[in-house]
Coordinates of C-alpha atoms (C1' of nucleotides) in Angstrom, one line a residue:
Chain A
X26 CA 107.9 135.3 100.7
X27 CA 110.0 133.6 103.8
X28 CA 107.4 130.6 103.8
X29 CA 109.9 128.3 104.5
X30 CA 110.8 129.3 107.9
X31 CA 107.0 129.0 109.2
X32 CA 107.3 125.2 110.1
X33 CA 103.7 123.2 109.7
X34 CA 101.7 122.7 113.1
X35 CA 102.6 119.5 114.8
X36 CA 99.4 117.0 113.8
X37 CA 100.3 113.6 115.9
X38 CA 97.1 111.8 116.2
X39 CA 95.6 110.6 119.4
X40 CA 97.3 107.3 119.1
X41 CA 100.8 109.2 118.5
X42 CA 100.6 111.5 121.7
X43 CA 99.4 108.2 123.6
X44 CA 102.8 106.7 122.6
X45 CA 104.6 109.8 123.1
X46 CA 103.2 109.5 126.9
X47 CA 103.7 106.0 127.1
X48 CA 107.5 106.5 126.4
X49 CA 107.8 109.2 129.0
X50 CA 105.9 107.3 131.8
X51 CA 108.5 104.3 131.1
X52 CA 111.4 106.1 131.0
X53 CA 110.1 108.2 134.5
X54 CA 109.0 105.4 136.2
X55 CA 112.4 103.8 135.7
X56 CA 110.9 100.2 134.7
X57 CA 113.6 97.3 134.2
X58 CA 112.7 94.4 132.2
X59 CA 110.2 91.9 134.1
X60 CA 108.2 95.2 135.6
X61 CA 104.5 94.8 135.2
X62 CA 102.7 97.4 133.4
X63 CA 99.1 98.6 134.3
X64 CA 96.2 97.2 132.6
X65 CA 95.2 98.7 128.7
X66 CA 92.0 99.5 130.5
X67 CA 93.4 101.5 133.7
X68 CA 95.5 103.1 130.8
X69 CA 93.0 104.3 128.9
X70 CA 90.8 105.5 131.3
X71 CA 94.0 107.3 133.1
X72 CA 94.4 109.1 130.2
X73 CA 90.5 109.4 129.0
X74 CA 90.7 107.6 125.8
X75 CA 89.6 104.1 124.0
X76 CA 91.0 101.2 125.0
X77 CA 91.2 100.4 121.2
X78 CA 93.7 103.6 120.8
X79 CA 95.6 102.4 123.7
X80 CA 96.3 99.1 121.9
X81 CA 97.2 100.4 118.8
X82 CA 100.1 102.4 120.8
X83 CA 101.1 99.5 122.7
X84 CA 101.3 97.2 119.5
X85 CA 103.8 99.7 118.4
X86 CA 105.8 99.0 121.4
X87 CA 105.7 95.6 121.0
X88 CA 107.6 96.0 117.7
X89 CA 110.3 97.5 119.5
X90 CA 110.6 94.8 122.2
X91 CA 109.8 96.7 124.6
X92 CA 106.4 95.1 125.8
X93 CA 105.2 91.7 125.8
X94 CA 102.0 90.6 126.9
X95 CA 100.2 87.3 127.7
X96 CA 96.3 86.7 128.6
X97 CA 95.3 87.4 131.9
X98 CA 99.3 87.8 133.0
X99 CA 98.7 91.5 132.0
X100 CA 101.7 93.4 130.3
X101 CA 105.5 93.6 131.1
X102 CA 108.4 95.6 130.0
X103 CA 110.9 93.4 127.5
X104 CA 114.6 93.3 127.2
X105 CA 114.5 94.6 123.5
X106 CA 117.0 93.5 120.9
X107 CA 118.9 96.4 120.0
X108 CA 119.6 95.8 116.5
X109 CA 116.7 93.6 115.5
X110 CA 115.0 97.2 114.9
X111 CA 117.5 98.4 112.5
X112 CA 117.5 95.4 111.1
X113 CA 113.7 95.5 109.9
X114 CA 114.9 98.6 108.2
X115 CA 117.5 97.6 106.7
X116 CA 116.8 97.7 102.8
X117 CA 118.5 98.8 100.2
X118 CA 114.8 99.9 98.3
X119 CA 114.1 102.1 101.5
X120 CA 117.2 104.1 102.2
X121 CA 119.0 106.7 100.5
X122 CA 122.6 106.6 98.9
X123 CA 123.9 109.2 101.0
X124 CA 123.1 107.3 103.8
X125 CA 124.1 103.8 102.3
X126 CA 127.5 105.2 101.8
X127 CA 127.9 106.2 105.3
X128 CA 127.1 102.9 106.3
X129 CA 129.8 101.2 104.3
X130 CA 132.5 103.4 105.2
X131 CA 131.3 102.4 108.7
X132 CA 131.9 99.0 107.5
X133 CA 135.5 99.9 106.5
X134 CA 136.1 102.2 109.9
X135 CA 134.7 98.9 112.1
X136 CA 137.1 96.4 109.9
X137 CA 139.9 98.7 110.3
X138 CA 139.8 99.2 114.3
X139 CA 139.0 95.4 114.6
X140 CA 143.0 94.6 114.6
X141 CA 143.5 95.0 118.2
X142 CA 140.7 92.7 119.1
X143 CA 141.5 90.6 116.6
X144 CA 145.0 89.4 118.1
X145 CA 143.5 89.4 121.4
X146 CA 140.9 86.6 120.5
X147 CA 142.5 84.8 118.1
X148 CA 143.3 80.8 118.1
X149 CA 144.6 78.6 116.1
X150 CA 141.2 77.3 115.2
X151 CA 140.0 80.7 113.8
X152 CA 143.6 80.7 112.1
X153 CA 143.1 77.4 110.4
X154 CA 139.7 78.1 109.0
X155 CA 140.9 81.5 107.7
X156 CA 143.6 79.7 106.0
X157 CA 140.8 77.0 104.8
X158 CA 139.0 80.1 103.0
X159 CA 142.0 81.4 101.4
X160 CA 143.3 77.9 100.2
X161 CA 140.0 77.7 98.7
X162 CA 139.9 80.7 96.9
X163 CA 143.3 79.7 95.3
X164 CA 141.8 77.3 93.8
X165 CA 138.9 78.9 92.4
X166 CA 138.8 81.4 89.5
X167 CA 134.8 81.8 89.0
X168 CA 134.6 85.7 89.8
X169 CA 131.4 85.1 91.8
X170 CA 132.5 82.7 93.3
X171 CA 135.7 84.5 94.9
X172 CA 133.3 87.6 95.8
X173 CA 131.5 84.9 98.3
X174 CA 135.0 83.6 99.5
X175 CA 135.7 87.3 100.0
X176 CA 133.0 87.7 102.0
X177 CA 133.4 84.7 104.2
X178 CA 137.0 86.0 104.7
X179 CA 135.6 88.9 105.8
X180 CA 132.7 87.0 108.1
X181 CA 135.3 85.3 109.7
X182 CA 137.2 88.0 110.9
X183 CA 133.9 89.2 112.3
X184 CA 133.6 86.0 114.1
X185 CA 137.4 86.0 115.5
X186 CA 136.4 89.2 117.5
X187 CA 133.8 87.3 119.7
X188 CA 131.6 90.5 120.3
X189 CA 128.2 89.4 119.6
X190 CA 127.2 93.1 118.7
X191 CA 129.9 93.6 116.2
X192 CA 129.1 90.2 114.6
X193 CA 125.4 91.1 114.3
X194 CA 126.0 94.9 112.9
X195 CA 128.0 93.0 110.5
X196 CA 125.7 90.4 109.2
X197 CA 122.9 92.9 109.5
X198 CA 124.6 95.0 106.8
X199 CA 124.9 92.8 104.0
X200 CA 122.1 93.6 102.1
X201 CA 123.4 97.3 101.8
X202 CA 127.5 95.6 101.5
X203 CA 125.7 93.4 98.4
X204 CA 124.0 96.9 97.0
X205 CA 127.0 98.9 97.3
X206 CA 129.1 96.3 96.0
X207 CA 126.8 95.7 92.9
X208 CA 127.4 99.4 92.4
X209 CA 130.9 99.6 92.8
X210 CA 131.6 96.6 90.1
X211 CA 129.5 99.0 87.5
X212 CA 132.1 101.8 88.0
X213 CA 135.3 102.0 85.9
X214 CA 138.1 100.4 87.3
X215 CA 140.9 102.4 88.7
X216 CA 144.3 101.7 88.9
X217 CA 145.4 99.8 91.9
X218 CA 148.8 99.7 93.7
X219 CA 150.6 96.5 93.4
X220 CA 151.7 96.0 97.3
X221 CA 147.9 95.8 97.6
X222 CA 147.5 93.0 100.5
X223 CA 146.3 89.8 100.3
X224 CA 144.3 87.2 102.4
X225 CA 147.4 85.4 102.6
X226 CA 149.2 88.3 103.6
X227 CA 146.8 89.5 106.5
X228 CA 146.7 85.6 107.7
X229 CA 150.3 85.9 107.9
X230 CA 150.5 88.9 110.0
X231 CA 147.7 87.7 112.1
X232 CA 150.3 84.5 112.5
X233 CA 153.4 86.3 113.2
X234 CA 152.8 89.9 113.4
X235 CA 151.1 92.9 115.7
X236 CA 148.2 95.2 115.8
X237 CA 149.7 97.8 113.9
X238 CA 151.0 95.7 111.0
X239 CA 147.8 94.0 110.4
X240 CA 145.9 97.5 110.7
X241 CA 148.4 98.4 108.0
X242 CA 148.0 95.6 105.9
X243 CA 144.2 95.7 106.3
X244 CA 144.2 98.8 105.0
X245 CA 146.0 98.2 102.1
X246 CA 143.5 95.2 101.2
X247 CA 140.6 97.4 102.0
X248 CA 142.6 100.4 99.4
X249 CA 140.0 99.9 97.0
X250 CA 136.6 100.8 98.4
X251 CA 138.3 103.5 100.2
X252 CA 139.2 104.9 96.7
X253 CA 136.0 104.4 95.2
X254 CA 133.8 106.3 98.3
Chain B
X224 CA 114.5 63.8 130.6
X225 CA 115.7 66.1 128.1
X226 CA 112.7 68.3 127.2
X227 CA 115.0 71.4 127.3
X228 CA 115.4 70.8 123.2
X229 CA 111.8 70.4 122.9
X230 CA 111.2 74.0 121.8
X231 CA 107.4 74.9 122.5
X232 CA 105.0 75.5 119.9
X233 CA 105.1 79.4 118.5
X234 CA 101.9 80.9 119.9
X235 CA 101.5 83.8 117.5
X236 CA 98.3 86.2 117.7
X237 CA 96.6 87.4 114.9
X238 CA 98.4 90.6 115.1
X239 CA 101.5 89.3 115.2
X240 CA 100.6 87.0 111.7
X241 CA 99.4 90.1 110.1
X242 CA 102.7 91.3 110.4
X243 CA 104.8 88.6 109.4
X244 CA 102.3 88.9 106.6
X245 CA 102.9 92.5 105.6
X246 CA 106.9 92.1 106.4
X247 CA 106.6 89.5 103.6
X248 CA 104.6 91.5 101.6
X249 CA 106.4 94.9 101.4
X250 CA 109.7 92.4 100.0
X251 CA 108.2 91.0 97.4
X252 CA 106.1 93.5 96.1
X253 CA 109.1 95.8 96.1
X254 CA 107.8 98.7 97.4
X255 CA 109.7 101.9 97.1
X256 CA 109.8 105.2 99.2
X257 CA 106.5 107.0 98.5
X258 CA 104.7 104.2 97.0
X259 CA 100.2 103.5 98.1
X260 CA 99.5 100.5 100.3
X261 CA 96.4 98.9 99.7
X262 CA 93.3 100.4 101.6
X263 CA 93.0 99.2 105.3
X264 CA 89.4 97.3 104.6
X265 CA 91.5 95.7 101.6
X266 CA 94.2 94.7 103.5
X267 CA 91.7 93.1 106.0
X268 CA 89.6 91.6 103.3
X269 CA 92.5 89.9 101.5
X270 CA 94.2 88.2 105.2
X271 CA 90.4 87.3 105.8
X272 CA 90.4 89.5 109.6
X273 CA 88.9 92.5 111.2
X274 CA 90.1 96.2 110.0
X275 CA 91.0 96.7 113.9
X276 CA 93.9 94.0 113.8
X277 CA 95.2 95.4 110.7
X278 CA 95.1 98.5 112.5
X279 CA 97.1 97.6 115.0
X280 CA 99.9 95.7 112.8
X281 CA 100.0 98.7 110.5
X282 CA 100.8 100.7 113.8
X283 CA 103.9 98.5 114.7
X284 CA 105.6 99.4 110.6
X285 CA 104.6 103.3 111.9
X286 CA 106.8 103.2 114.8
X287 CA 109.3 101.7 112.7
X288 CA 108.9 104.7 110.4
X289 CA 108.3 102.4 107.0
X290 CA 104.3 103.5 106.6
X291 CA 102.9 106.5 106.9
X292 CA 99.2 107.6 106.8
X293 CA 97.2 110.7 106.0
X294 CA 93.6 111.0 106.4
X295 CA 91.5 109.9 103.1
X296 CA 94.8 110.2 101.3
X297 CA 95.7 106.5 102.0
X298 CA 98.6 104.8 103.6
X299 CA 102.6 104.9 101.8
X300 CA 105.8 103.8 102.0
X301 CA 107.9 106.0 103.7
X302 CA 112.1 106.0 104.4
X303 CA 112.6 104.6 107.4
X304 CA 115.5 106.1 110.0
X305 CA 117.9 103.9 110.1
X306 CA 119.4 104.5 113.8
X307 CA 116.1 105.9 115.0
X308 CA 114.6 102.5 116.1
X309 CA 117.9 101.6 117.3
X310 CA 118.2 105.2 119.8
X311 CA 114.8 104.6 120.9
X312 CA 115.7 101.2 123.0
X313 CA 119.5 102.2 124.1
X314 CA 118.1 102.5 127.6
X315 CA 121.0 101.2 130.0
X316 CA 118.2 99.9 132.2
X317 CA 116.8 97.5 129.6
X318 CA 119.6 96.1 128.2
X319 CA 122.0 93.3 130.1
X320 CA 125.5 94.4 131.0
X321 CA 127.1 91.4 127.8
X322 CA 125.7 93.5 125.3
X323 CA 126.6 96.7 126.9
X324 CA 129.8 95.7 127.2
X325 CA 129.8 94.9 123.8
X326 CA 128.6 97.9 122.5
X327 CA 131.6 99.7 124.4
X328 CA 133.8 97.9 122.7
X329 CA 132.7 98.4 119.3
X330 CA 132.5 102.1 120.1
X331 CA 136.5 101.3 120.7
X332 CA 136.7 99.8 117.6
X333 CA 135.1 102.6 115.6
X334 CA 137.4 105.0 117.0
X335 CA 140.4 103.6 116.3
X336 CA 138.9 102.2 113.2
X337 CA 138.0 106.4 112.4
X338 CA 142.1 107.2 111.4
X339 CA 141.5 107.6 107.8
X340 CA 138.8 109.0 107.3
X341 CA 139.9 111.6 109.6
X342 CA 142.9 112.4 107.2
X343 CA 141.0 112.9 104.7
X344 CA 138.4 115.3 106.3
X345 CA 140.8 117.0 108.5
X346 CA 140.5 120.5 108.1
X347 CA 142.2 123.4 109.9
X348 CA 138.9 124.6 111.4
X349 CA 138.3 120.9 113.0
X350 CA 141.9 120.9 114.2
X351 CA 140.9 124.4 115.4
X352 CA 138.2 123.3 117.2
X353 CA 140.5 120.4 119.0
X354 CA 143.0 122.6 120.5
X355 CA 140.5 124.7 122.0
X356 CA 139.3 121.8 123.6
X357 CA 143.0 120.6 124.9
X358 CA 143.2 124.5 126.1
X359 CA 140.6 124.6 128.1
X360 CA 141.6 121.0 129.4
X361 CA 144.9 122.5 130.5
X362 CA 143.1 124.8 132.1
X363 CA 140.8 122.4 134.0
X364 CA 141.3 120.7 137.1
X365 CA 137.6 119.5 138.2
X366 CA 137.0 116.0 137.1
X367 CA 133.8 115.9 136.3
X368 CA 134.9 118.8 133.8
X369 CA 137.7 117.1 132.3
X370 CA 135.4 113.9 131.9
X371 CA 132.7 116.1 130.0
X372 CA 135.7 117.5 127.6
X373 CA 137.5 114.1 127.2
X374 CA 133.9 113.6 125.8
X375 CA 133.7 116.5 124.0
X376 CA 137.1 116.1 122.4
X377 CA 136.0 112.8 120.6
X378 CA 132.9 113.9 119.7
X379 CA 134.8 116.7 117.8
X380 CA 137.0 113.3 116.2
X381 CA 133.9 111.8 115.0
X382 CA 132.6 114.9 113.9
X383 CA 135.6 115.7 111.9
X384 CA 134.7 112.0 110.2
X385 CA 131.8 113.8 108.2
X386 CA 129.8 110.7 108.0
X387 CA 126.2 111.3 109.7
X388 CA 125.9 107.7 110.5
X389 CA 129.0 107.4 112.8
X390 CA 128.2 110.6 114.1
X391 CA 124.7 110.1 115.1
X392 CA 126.3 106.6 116.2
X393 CA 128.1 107.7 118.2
X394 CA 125.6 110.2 120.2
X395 CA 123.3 107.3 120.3
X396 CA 125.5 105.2 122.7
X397 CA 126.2 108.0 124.6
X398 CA 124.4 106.8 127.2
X399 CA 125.7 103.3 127.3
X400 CA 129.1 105.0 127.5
X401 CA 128.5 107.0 130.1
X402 CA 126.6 104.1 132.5
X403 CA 129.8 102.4 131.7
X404 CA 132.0 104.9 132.5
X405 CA 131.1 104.7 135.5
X406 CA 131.0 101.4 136.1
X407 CA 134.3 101.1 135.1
X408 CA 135.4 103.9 137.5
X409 CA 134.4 102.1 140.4
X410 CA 136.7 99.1 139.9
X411 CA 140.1 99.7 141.2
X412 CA 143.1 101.5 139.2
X413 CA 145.6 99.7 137.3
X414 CA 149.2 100.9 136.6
X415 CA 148.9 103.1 133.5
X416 CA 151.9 102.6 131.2
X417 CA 154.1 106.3 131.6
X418 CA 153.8 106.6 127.4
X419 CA 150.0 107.2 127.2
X420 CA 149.2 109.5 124.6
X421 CA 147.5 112.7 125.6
X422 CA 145.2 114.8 123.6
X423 CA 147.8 116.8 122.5
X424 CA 149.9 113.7 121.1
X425 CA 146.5 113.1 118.7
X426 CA 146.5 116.8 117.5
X427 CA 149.9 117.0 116.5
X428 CA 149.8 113.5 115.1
X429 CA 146.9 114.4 112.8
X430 CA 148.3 117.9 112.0
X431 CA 151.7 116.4 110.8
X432 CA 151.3 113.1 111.1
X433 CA 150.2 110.2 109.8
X434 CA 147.1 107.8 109.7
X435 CA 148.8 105.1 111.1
X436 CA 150.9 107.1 113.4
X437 CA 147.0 108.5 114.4
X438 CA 146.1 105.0 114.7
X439 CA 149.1 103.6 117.0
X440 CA 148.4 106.9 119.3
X441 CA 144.7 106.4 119.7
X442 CA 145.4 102.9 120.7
X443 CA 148.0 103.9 123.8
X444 CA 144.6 106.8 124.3
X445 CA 142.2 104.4 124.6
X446 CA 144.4 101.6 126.2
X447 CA 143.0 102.1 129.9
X448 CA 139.9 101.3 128.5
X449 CA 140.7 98.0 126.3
X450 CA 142.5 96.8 129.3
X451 CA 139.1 97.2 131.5
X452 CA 136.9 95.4 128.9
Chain C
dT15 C1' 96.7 66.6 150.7
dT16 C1' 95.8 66.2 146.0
dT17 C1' 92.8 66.7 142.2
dT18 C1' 89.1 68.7 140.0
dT19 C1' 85.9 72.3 139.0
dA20 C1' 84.3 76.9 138.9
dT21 C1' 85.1 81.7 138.6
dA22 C1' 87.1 86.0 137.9
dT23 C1' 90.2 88.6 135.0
dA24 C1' 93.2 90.7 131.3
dT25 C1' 94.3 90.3 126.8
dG26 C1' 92.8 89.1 121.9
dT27 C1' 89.5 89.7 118.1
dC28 C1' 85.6 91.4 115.8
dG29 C1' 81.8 94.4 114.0
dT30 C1' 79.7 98.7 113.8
dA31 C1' 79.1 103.5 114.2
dC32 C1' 80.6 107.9 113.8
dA33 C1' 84.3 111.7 113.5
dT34 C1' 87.4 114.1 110.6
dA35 C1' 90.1 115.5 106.9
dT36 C1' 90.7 115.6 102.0
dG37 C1' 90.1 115.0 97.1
dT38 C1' 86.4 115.4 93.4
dC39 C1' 83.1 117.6 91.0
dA40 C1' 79.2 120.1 90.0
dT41 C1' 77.3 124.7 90.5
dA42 C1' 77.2 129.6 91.2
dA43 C1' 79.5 134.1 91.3
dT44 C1' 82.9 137.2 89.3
Chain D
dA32 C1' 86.5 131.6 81.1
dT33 C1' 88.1 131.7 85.6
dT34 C1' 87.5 131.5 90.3
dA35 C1' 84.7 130.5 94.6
dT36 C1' 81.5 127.9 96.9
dG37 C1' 79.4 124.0 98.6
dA38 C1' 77.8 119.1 98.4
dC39 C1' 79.5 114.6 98.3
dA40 C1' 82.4 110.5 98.4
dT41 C1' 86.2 108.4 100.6
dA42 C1' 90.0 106.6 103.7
dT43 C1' 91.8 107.0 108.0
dG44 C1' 91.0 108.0 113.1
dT45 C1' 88.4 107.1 117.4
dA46 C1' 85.2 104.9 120.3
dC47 C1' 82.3 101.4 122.3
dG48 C1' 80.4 97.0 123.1
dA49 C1' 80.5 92.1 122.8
dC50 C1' 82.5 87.9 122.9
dA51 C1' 86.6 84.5 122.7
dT52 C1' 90.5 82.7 125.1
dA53 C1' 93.9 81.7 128.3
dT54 C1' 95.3 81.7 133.0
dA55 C1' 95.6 82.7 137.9
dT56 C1' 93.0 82.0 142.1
dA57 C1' 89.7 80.1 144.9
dA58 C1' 86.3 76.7 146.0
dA59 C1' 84.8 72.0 146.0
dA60 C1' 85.4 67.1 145.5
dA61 C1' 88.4 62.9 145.7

DNA sequence: TTTTTATATATGTCGTACATATGTCATAAT
DNA sequence: ATTATGACATATGTACGACATATATAAAAA
């Protein structure tokens, strides 16, 4: 029998259709951040339930960002922080491999298309501390050791690009970077090319170079994981 | 005087402990997709408050999608959605026009960023799909239609990718792009370069071409709009 | 006018009661 | 022995009332 196909009656609780509402009357009503919202009471009675339902809705958009409220001030709608959400989610323990994947060959798609911006923003100072990471890791042999020197290679790129956004998505990310990484170590190792680019060489492009180069070079540096996904 | 660095005192409500609290306690416990919380009255017994403020803390982690709770069966861990939290705040109106902006440009990023992946998923039903698009551009003369297939056409790119995240990415910001499209439509024109690659130029790059070749196309695409930002 | 005091008000917290769904288990029917 | 039926226990869901607390506003005192 076709049971499949007879999808299970919708059964959202009182406090999940008062939320459901709640997002439609803010998105209808066109608030901007600052806007006062009416009192929990005037809510609940408006839409003939408890107050204490009301709250538990609220409280959920107060985890999003979306409300703040103060005693007496009553309630008003919040600028929220975009990825401070995904970040609470953010754990290797909760999500799936499928989707831990796609989010490191995002990684490796945002590194990739960073070139342009890079040479747009860069200065000698983000220069010289690039170069300060790489002379370290010359002089360092510990394997753990270089794996954190990759990363802070990798961090500071992030940084040269100036977009607050892209630098958060990237630190937000490392706990899933670390997993995958972990995982990837555990495989067998596969031959690599020899041109395969190094710090030194992306620094010197970044120097001397273009867009196009570096994007080239990056590539090559980033060979590996794209091999192993 | 210089109070401005005298930061004031966190004023945290109850609720707002409890879920620092549970936060803390859902790490170190180590909780795994489909794994019993504690009983509600527990909960409240062991932080030493009332079952409603538990209540309404547990609330927040079910917007975030972590708990989940059935009648008498007890609360569990569930696995969270990722970019769901994220979608439900990318209102235009709540956020300021510095992370906007930034958002817009990591959506540039990502696209040119996309090249590789798209040579290795391309497949002649995707590049299929793309001319038709480019047809019916041809074809086309109202600009609000060409704007709406100009859309369409890189949705198709970052379908072609494969990877759910950067897909559902990029439907997410959709709305972001669009407020700033037309933002940036309202500020006056600047002299296009002559070479801009067309939609055409991409298809027969990625039919015959190659991922960097893809790559230094996209660029002169998308140049109009790194030149705005 | 300035300062102090009182008061109203909206959110924050708590306890209790009851509703409702669901798992458990004993009992009755087949 | 197996299957239905029904009683009961249990955990979440909803509601209401009470009081605490902070804060804006108005009234009173300096």
């Amino acid at each position: 029998m076709p049971l499949t196909r007879l999808r299970p009656i919708e059964h959202l609780s009182q406090v999940d259709k008062i939320e459901l509402r709640l997002q439609e009357y803010f998105r209808n009503e066109e608030f901007n951040p600052g806007d006062p919202l009416p009192k929990e009471m005037e809510i609940a009675k408006a839409l003939g339930v408890s107050r204490t339902a009301v709250r538990e809705a609220i409280s959920r958009f107060k985890m999003l960002g979306i409300i703040e409220s103060r005693r007496n001030r009553g309630m008003v709608i919040r600028r929220p922080d975009v990825l401070r959400n995904m970040q609470r989610v953010m754990d290797p323990r909760l999500l799936d491999g499928d989707t831990m994947k796609d989010i490191f060959e995002m990684r490796l798609v945002v590194e990739l298309g960073l070139a342009h911006i890079l040479f747009r923003r860069k200065t000698p100072e983000f220069i010289e501390k690039l170069e300060s990471i790489a002379r370290t890791e010359d002089g360092t042999t510990d394997r753990i050791d270089l794996l954190k020197l990759d990363v802070d290679f990798h961090s500071a790129l992030y940084q040269m690009s100036g977009n607050e956004t892209i630098i958060r998505f990237q630190r937000m990310l490392m706990p899933i970077f670390d997993f995958v990484d972990s995982v990837i170590l555990q495989k067998p190792r596969i031959n690599q090319p020899l041109n395969i680019a190094t710090h030194w060489d992306l620094i010197e492009e970044l120097k001397g170079g273009t867009p196009t180069g570096f994007m080239h070079k990056m590539e090559s540096h980033l060979w590996y994981f794209f091999e192993k996904i």
